[in-house]
Coordinates of C-alpha atoms and ligand atoms in Angstrom, one line a residue:
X1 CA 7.4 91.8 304.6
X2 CA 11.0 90.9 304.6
X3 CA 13.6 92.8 301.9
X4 CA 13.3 91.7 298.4
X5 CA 10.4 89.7 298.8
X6 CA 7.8 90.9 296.5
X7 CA 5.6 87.6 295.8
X8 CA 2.8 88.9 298.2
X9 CA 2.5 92.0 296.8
X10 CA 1.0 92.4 292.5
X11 CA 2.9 95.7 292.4
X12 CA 6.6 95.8 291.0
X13 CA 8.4 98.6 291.1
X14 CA 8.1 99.7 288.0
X15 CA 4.6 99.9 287.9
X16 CA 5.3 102.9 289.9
X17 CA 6.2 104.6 286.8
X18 CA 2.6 104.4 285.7
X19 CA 2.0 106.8 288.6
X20 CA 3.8 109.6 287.6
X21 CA 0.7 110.6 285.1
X22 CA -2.0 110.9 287.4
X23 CA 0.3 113.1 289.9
X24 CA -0.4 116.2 288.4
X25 CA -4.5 115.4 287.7
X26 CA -5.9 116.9 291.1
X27 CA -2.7 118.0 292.8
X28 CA -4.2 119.8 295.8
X29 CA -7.6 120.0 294.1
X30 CA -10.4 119.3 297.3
X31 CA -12.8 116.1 297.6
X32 CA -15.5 115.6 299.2
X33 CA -16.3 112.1 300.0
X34 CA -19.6 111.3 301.8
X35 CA -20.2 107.5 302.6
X36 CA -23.2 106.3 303.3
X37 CA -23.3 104.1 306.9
X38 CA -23.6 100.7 305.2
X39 CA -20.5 101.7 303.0
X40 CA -18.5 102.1 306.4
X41 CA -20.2 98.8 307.7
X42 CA -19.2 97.0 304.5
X43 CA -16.4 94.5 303.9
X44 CA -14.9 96.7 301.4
X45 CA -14.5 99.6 303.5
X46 CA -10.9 98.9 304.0
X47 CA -10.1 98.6 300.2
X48 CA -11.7 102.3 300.2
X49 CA -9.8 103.9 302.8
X50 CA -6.3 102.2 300.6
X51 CA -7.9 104.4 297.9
X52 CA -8.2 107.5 300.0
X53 CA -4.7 107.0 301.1
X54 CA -3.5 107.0 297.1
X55 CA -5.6 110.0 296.7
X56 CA -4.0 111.7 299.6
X57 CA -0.4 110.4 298.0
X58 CA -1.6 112.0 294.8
X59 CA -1.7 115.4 297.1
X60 CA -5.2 115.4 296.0
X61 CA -7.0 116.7 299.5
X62 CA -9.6 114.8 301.0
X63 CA -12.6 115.8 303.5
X64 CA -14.7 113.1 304.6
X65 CA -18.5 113.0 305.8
X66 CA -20.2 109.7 306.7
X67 CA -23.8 109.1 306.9
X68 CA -25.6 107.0 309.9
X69 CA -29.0 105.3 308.2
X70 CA -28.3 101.8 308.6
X71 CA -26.5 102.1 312.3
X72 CA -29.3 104.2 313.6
X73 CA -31.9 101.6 311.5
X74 CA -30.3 98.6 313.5
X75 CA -29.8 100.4 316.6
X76 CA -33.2 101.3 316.7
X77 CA -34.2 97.9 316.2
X78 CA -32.3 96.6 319.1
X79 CA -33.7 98.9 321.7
X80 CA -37.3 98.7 320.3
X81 CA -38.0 102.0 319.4
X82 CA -39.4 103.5 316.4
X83 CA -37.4 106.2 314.9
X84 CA -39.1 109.4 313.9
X85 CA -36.7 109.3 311.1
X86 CA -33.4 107.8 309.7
X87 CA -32.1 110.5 307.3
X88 CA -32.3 113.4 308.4
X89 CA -34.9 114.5 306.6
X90 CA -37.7 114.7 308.7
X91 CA -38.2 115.1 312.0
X92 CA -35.8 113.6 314.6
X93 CA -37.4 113.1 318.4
X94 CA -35.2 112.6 321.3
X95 CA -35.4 109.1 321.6
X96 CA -34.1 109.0 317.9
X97 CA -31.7 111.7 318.5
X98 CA -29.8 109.5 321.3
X99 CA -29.6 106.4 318.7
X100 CA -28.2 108.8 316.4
X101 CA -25.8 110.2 318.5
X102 CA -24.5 106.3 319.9
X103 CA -24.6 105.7 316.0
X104 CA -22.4 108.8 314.5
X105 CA -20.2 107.9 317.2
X106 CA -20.3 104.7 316.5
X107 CA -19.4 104.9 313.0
X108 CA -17.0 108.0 313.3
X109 CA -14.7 105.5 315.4
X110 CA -14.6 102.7 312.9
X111 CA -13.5 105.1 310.3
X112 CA -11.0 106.6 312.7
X113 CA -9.7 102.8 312.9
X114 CA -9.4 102.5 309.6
X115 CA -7.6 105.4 308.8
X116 CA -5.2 104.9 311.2
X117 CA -4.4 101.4 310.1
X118 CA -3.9 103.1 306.2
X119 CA -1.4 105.6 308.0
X120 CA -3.9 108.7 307.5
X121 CA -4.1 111.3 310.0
X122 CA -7.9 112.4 310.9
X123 CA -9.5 115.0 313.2
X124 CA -12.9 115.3 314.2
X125 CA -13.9 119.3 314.9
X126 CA -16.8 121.2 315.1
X127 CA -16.4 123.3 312.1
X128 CA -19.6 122.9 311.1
X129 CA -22.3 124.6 312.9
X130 CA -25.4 123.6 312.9
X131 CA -29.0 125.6 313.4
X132 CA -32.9 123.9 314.0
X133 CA -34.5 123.3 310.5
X134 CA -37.5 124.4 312.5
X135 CA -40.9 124.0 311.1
X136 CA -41.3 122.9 307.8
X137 CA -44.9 123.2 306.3
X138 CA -46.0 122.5 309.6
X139 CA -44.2 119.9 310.8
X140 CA -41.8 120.5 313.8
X141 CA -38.5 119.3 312.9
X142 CA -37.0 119.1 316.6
X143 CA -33.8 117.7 316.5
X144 CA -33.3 117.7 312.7
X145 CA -30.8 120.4 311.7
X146 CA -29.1 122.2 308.7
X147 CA -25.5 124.0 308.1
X148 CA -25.7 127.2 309.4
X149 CA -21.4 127.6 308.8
X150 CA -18.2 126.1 308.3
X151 CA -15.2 127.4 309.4
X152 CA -13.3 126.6 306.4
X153 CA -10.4 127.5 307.9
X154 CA -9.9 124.9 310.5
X155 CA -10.6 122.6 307.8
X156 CA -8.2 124.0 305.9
X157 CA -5.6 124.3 308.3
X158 CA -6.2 121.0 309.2
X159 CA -6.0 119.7 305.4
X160 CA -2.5 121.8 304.8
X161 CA -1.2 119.8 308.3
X162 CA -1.8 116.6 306.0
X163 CA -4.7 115.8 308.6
X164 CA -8.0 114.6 307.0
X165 CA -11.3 116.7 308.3
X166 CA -13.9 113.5 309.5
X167 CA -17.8 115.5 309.5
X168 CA -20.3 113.6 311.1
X169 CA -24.0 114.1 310.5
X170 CA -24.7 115.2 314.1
X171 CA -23.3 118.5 314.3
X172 CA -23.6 121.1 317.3
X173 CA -25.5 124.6 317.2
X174 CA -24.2 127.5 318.2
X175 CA -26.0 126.7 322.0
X176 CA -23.9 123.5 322.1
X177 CA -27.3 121.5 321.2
X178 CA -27.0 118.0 318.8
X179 CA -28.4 118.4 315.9
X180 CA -29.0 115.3 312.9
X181 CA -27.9 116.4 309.5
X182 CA -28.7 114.8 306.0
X183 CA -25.6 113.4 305.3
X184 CA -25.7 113.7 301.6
X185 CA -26.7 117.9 301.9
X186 CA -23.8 118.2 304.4
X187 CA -21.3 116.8 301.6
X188 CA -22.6 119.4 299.3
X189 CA -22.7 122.3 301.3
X190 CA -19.1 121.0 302.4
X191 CA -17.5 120.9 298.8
X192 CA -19.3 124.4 298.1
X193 CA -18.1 125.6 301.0
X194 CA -14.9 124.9 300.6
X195 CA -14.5 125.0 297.2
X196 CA -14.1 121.5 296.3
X197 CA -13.9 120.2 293.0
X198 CA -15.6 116.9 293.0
X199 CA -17.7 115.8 295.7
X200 CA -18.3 111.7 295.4
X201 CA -21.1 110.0 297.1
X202 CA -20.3 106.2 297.9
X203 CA -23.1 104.3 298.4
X204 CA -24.8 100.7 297.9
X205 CA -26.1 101.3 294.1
X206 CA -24.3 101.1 291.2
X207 CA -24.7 104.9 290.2
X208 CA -28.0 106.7 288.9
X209 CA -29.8 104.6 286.8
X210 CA -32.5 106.7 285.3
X211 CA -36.1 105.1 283.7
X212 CA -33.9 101.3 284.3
X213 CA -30.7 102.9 282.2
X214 CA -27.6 102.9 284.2
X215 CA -26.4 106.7 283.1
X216 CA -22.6 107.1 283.4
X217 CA -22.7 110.7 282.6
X218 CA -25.2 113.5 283.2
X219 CA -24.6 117.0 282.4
X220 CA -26.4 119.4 285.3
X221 CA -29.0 120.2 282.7
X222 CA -29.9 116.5 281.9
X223 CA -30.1 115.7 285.7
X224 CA -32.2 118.9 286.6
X225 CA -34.2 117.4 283.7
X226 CA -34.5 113.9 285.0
X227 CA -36.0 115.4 288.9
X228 CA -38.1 117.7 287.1
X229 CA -39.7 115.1 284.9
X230 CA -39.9 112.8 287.5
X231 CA -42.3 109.9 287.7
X232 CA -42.5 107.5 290.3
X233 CA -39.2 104.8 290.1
X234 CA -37.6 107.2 287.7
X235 CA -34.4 107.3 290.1
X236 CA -33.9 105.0 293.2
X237 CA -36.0 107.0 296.0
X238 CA -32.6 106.5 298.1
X239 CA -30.2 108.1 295.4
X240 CA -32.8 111.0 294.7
X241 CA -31.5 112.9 298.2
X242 CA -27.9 112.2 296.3
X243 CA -29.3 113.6 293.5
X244 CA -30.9 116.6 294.7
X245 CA -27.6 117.6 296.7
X246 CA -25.7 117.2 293.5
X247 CA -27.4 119.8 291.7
X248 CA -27.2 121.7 294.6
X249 CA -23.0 121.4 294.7
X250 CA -23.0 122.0 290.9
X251 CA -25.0 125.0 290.7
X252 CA -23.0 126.3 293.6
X253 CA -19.7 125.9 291.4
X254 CA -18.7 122.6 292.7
X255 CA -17.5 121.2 289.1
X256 CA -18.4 117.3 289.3
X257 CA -20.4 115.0 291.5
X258 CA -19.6 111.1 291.4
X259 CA -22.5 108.8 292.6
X260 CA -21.1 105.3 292.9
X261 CA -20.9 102.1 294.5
X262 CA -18.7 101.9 297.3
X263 CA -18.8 98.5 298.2
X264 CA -16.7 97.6 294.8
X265 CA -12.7 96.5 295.6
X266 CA -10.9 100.1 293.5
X267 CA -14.0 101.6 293.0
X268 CA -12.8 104.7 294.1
X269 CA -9.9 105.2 291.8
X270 CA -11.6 103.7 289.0
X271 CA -14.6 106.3 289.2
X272 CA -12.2 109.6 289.6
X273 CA -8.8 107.5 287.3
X274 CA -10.9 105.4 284.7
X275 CA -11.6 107.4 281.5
X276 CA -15.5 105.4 281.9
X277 CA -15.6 104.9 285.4
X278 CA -18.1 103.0 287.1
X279 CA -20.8 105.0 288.1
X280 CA -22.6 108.0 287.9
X281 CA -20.3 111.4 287.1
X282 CA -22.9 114.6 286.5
X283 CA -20.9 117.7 285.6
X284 CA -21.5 121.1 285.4
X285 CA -22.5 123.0 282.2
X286 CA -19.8 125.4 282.5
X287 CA -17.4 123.0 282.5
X288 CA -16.7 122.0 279.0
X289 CA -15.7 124.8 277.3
X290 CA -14.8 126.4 273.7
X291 CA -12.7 129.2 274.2
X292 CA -10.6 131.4 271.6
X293 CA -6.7 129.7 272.1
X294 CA -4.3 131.6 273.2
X295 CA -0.3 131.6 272.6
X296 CA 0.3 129.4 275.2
X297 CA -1.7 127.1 274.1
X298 CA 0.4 126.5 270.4
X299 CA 2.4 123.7 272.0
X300 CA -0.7 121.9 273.4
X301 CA -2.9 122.4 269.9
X302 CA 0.6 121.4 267.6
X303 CA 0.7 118.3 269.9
X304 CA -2.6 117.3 269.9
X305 CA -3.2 117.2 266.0
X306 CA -0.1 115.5 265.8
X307 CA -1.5 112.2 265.6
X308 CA -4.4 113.5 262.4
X309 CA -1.2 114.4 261.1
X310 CA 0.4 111.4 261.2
X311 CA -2.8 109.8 260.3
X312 CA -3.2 112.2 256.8
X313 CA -6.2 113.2 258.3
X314 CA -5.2 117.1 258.9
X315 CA -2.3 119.0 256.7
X316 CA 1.1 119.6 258.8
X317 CA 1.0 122.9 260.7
X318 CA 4.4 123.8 262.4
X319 CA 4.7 125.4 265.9
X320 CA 6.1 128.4 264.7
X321 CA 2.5 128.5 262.3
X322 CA 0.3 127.6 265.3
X323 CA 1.6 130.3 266.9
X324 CA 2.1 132.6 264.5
X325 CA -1.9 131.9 263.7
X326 CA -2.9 131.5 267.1
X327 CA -5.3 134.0 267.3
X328 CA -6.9 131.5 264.1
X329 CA -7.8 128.9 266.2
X330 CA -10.2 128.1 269.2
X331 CA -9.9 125.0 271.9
X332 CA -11.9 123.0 273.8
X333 CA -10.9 122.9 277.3
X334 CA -11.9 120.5 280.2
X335 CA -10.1 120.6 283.4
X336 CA -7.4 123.2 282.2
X337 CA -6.4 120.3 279.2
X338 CA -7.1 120.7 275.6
X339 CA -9.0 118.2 274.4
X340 CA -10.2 119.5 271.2
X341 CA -9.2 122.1 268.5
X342 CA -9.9 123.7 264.8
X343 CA -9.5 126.9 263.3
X344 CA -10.7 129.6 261.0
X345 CA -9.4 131.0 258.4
X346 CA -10.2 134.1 256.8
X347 CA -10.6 135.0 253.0
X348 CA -11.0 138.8 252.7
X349 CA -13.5 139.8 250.4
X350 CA -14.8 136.6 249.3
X351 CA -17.5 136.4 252.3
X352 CA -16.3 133.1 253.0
X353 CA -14.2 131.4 256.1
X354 CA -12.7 128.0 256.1
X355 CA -13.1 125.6 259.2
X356 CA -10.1 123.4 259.1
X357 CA -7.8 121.4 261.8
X358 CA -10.9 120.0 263.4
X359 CA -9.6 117.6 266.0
X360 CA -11.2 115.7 268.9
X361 CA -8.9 113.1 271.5
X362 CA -9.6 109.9 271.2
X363 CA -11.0 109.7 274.1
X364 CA -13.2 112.6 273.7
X365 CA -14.5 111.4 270.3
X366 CA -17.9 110.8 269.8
X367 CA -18.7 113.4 272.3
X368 CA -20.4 115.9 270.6
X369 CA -16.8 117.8 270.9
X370 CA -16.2 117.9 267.3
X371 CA -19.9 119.2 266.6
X372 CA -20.1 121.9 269.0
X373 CA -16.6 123.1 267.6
X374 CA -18.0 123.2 264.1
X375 CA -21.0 125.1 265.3
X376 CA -19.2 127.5 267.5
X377 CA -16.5 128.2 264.2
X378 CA -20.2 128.5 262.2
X379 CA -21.0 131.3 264.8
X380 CA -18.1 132.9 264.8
X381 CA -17.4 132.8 261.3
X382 CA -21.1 134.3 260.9
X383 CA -20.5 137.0 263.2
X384 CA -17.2 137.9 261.2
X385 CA -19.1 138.5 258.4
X386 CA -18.9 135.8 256.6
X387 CA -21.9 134.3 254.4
X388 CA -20.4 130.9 254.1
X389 CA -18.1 128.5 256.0
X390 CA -16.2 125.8 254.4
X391 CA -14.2 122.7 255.3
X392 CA -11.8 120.5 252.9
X393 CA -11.7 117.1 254.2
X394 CA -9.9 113.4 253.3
X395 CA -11.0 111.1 256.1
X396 CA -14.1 113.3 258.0
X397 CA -16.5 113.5 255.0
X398 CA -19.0 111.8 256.9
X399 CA -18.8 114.2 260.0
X400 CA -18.9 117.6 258.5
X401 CA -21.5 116.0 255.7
X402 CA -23.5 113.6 258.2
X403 CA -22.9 115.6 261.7
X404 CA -22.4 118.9 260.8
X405 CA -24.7 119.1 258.1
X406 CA -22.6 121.0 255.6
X407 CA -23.4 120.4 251.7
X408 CA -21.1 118.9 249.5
X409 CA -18.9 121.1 247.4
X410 CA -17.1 121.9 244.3
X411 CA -13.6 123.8 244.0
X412 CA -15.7 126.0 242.6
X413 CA -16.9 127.3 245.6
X414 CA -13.7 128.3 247.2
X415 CA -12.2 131.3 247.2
X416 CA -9.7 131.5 244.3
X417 CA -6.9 131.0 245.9
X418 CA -7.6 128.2 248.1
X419 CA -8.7 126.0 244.7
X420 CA -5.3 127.2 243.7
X421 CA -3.7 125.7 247.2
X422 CA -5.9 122.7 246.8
X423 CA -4.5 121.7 243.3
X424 CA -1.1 122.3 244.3
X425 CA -1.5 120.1 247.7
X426 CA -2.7 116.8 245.9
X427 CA -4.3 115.9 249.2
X428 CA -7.5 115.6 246.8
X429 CA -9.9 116.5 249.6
X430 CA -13.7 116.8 249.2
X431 CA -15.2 120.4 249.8
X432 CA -18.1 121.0 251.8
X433 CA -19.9 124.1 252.6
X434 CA -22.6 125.6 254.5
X435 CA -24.2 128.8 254.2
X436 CA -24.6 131.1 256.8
X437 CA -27.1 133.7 258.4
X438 CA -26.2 136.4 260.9
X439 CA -29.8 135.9 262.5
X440 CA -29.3 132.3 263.1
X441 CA -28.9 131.5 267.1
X442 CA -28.0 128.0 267.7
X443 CA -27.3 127.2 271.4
X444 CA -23.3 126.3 271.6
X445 CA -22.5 124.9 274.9
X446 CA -19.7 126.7 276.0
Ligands
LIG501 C1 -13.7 114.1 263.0 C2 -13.7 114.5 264.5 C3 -13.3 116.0 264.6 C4 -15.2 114.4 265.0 O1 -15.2 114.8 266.4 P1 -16.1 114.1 267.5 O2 -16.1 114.9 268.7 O3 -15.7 112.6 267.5 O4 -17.5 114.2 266.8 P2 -19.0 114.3 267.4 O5 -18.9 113.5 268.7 O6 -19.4 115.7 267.5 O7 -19.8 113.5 266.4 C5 -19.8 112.1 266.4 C6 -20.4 111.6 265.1 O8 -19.4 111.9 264.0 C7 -19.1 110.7 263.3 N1 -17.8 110.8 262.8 C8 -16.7 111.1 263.5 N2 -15.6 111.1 262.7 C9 -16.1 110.7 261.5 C10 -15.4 110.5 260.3 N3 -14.1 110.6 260.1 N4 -16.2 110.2 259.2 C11 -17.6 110.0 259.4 N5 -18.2 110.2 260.5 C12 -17.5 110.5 261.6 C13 -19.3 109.6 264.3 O9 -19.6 108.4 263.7 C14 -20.5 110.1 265.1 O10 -21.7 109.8 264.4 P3 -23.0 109.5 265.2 O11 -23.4 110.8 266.0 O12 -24.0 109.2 264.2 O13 -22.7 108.4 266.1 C15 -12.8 113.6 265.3 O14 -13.3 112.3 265.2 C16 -11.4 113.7 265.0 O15 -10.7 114.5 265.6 N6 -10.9 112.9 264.0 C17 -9.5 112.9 263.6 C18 -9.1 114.2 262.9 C19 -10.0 114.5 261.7 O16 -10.2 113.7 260.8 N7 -10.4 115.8 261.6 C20 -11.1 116.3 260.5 C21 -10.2 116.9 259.5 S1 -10.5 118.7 259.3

C-alpha cells in the first residue's frame, strides 16, 4: 500500500483510539484456542488467525491446539481404509494412526502458513507428553492416548519470547511412541494446566444450543445440569465432547469456556470483545462475586452510581462519604471490575438496617445482579441482628416490590430519624420493607 492511501483499508486512524479500551481487558491473561480441523480447512481461517494476531497485539497470550476429524475423515476415504476412530475417543489402530499422523501434520503446516503470513511467531514442541489410555471397560485403546504432562514451562518460555505454542492432537509418550489425543480434552487440560483464563472452542456450530434453544450463557451449574439431564438430541452429539471438556476446564479453575463458530468473518473478537457475543460462553460459579468493598474500591463505587445520580434515581454520596462509609457497602465483582454495588446502613437499637445505593451497569442489568445484592444485604443485615431490612426508593419500586419481594411501607416504619431525613430530603421516596429471620438460608451466589 503506497503512503497516504487509505481507500483499501475501512480503518482510519482514529479508529485506533477505540483500541485503547480493550488494552487493558486480558493484558497477559492466557487463551486457549482449540480449532476444530474443518475450522482450519475453512475459508475463514485466515480472518481468524487476523483475530489471533489482535489478540496477541492486545498482549493477551495465546496457545493454540487444532483438532484432525475431518483431514483424517477425508484421508481415510482416499486410501480406502476404515478408521477405528476419528476423535480420539475410541480406539485408534495403526492403520488409523498413520492417517492421523499424515493429517496432524498436515494441518499443523497450514496453520504454521497462516501464521506466518499474519506475522505471528509459532513453535511446535513436545511439551505435552502423552501416556496409552489403555483399556477402557474392555476395549483396547491402542494408539489412543491422554496428557500425562505439560511442561508449562517451555510453553511459557516460549509465550514470554512472543512465540505462540501450536499442540497437535498426536502427542509423543515418554518412549517416543505417537499417540492420538481428543483435541477438545487436550485444550482443557492445556488452559488448566497452565492457568489460562478462557479456553475457546472454534468449531462449525453456532454455540450450544440446548433442547433447540441457542444458549449464549451457561453458568457451570446450568451446564453440568444440561449433561446430566440429558436426553437424546439435547446438545449436538459433536459439541457434547466440547461440552464435557468445558466443565472439566471450569471445575479445574479455568474461569470461562467460549463454544463458537469459527467459520464467521470477526467471530473471534466478537465472542471474547462483544458484550453478547455470538456463541456459547459458560462460566464458572465462582466467578461472579459479592464481596464486602473495600477502600480502594470508593473511586470505582462513587463512579459507577454516578449515572443513578444523575438520573435521581440514588441520593448524591461524595467520595470522601464512600470512603469514609466504605466498610457500609458491598460490590459485585466480575473480572477484577465492579459492576454492581449497594449498601447498609445501620440503625442502632431499632433492629432495623436500610439497603440503599442499589446499583447494577447497564450492561449487567437484568442479570439477577441487582437481586442477589438485595439478598446477600438481607443476609447480612439478618446476621447483624437486624429483624427488618428496608429500602426507600423513587424509580426501583417495581424491583425491590416485584423482584425482591419486599412489602410496601409507611414512614412509619423507619427508624425515627430516617422519617426525619426523609421529610427533610423531599425526594418523596416510597418505603419498602421486609422482615427478617436469622434461620432463614437462601442460597446467594457468591
Ligand atoms: C434497580 C437495579 C438495581 C436492578 O438491578 P438488576 O440487576 O437490573 O435487577 P435483576 O436482574 O436482579 O432483576 C431484574 C428485574 O427487575 C426489574 N427491574 C429492574 N429495575 C426496575 C425498576 N426500576 N422498576 C421496576 N422493575 C425493575 C426488571 O424489569 C426485571 O424484571 P423481570 O425479572 O420480571 O424481567 C438496576 O436496574 C439499577 O441499577 N438501576 C438504576 C439505579 C436504581 O434505580 N437503583 C435503585 C435505587 S436504591
Amino acid at each position: 500500500m503506497s503512503h497516504g492511501s487509505t481507500h483499501d483499508s475501512p480503518i482510519k486512524p482514529a479508529d485506533l483510539r477505540g483500541i485503547l479500551k480493550y488494552v487493558p481487558m486480558f493484558r497477559d491473561h492466557i487463551f486457549v484456542i482449540a480449532l476444530d480441523g474443518s475450522i482450519v480447512e475453512h475459508e475463514n481461517f485466515a480472518n481468524t488467525v487476523t483475530d489471533i494476531a489482535v489478540l496477541r497485539s492486545l498482549n493477551i497470550k495465546v496457545v493454540l491446539v487444532h483438532g484432525i476429524g475431518k483431514q483424517l475423515r477425508d484421508g481415510a476415504e482416499r486410501a480406502g481404509i476404515r478408521p477405528s476412530d476419528i476423535y480420539g475417543e475410541g480406539p485408534t489402530d495403526a492403520k488409523t494412526m498413520a492417517l492421523a499422523r499424515e493429517a496432524s501434520a498436515l494441518v499443523s503446516q497450514v496453520m504454521q502458513e497462516a501464521l506466518s503470513q499474519a506475522g505471528l511467531k509459532c513453535a511446535v514442541t513436545n511439551a505435552v507428553r502423552a501416556t496409552e489410555s489403555g483399556v477402557i471397560r474392555g476395549k483396547d485403546m491402542i494408539f489412543t492416548g491422554k496428557v500425562e504432562k505439560v511442561d508449562t514451562a517451555l510453553l511459557k518460555n516460549l509465550i514470554a519470547l512472543d512465540v505462540v505454542p501450536l499442540v497437535s492432537p498426536i502427542l509423543c509418550s515418554r518412549e517416543g511412541t505417537s499417540l492420538r489425543v481428543n483435541s477438545d480434552l487436550l485444550a482443557a487440560e492445556l488452559a488448566t494446566a497452565l492457568g489460562a483464563s478462557k479456553v475457546i472452542y472454534l468449531t462449525p456450530y453456532p454455540g450450544l444450543t440446548v433442547d433447540g434453544e441457542p444458549e449464549l450463557n451457561l453458568s457451570l451449574d446450568a451446564l453440568r445440569a444440561v449433561l446430566a439431564a440429558r436426553k437424546s438430541g439435547n446438545i449436538e452429539e459433536r459439541l457434547l465432547s466440547k461440552s464435557r471438556c468445558a466443565v472439566r476446564a471450569l471445575e479445574n479453575g479455568v474461569a470461562r469456556a467460549h463454544i463458537l463458530d469459527g467459520r464467521i468473518l470477526g467471530g473471534l473478537l466478537t465472542e471474547i470483545f462483544d458484550k453478547v457475543g455470538l456463541g456459547t460462553m459458560i462460566h464458572a460459579n465462582d466467578y461472579e462475586q459479592i464481596r464486602q468493598a473495600r477502600k480502594k474500591d470508593a473511586r470505582a463505587i462513587h463512579n459507577i452510581t454516578k449515572q443513578g445520580v444523575r438520573n435521581e434515581m440514588l441520593v448524591q454520596r461524595t467520595l470522601q462519604y464512600i470512603e469514609q462509609h466504605i466498610d457500609n457497602y458491598f460490590v459485585y465483582e466480575i473480572d477484577d471490575s465492579i459492576i454492581g454495588c449497594a449498601y447498609l446502613r445501620d440503625y442502632p437499637g431499632a433492629g432495623a438496617m436500610e439497603i440503599g445505593s442499589v446499583y447494577v451497569q447497564p450492561f449487567y442489568q437484568g442479570k439477577d445482579v441487582g437481586r442477589k445484592l438485595v439478598e446477600y444485604g438481607e443476609l447480612a443485615a439478618a446476621k447483624r441482628g437486624a429483624k427488618k431490612l428496608f429500602a426507600l426508593t423513587t424509580q426501583a419500586y417495581g424491583f425491590f416490590h416485584g423482584v425482591c419481594g419486599m412489602e410496601d411501607g409507611t414512614p412509619d416504619d423507619l427508624p425515627p430519624g430516617r422519617r426525619d431525613e426523609l421529610k427533610a430530603g423531599g425526594r418523596n421516596s416510597k418505603v419498602l420493607f421486609k422482615k427478617l429471620s436469622p434461620e432463614k438460608k437462601k442460597p446467594v451466589r457468591a
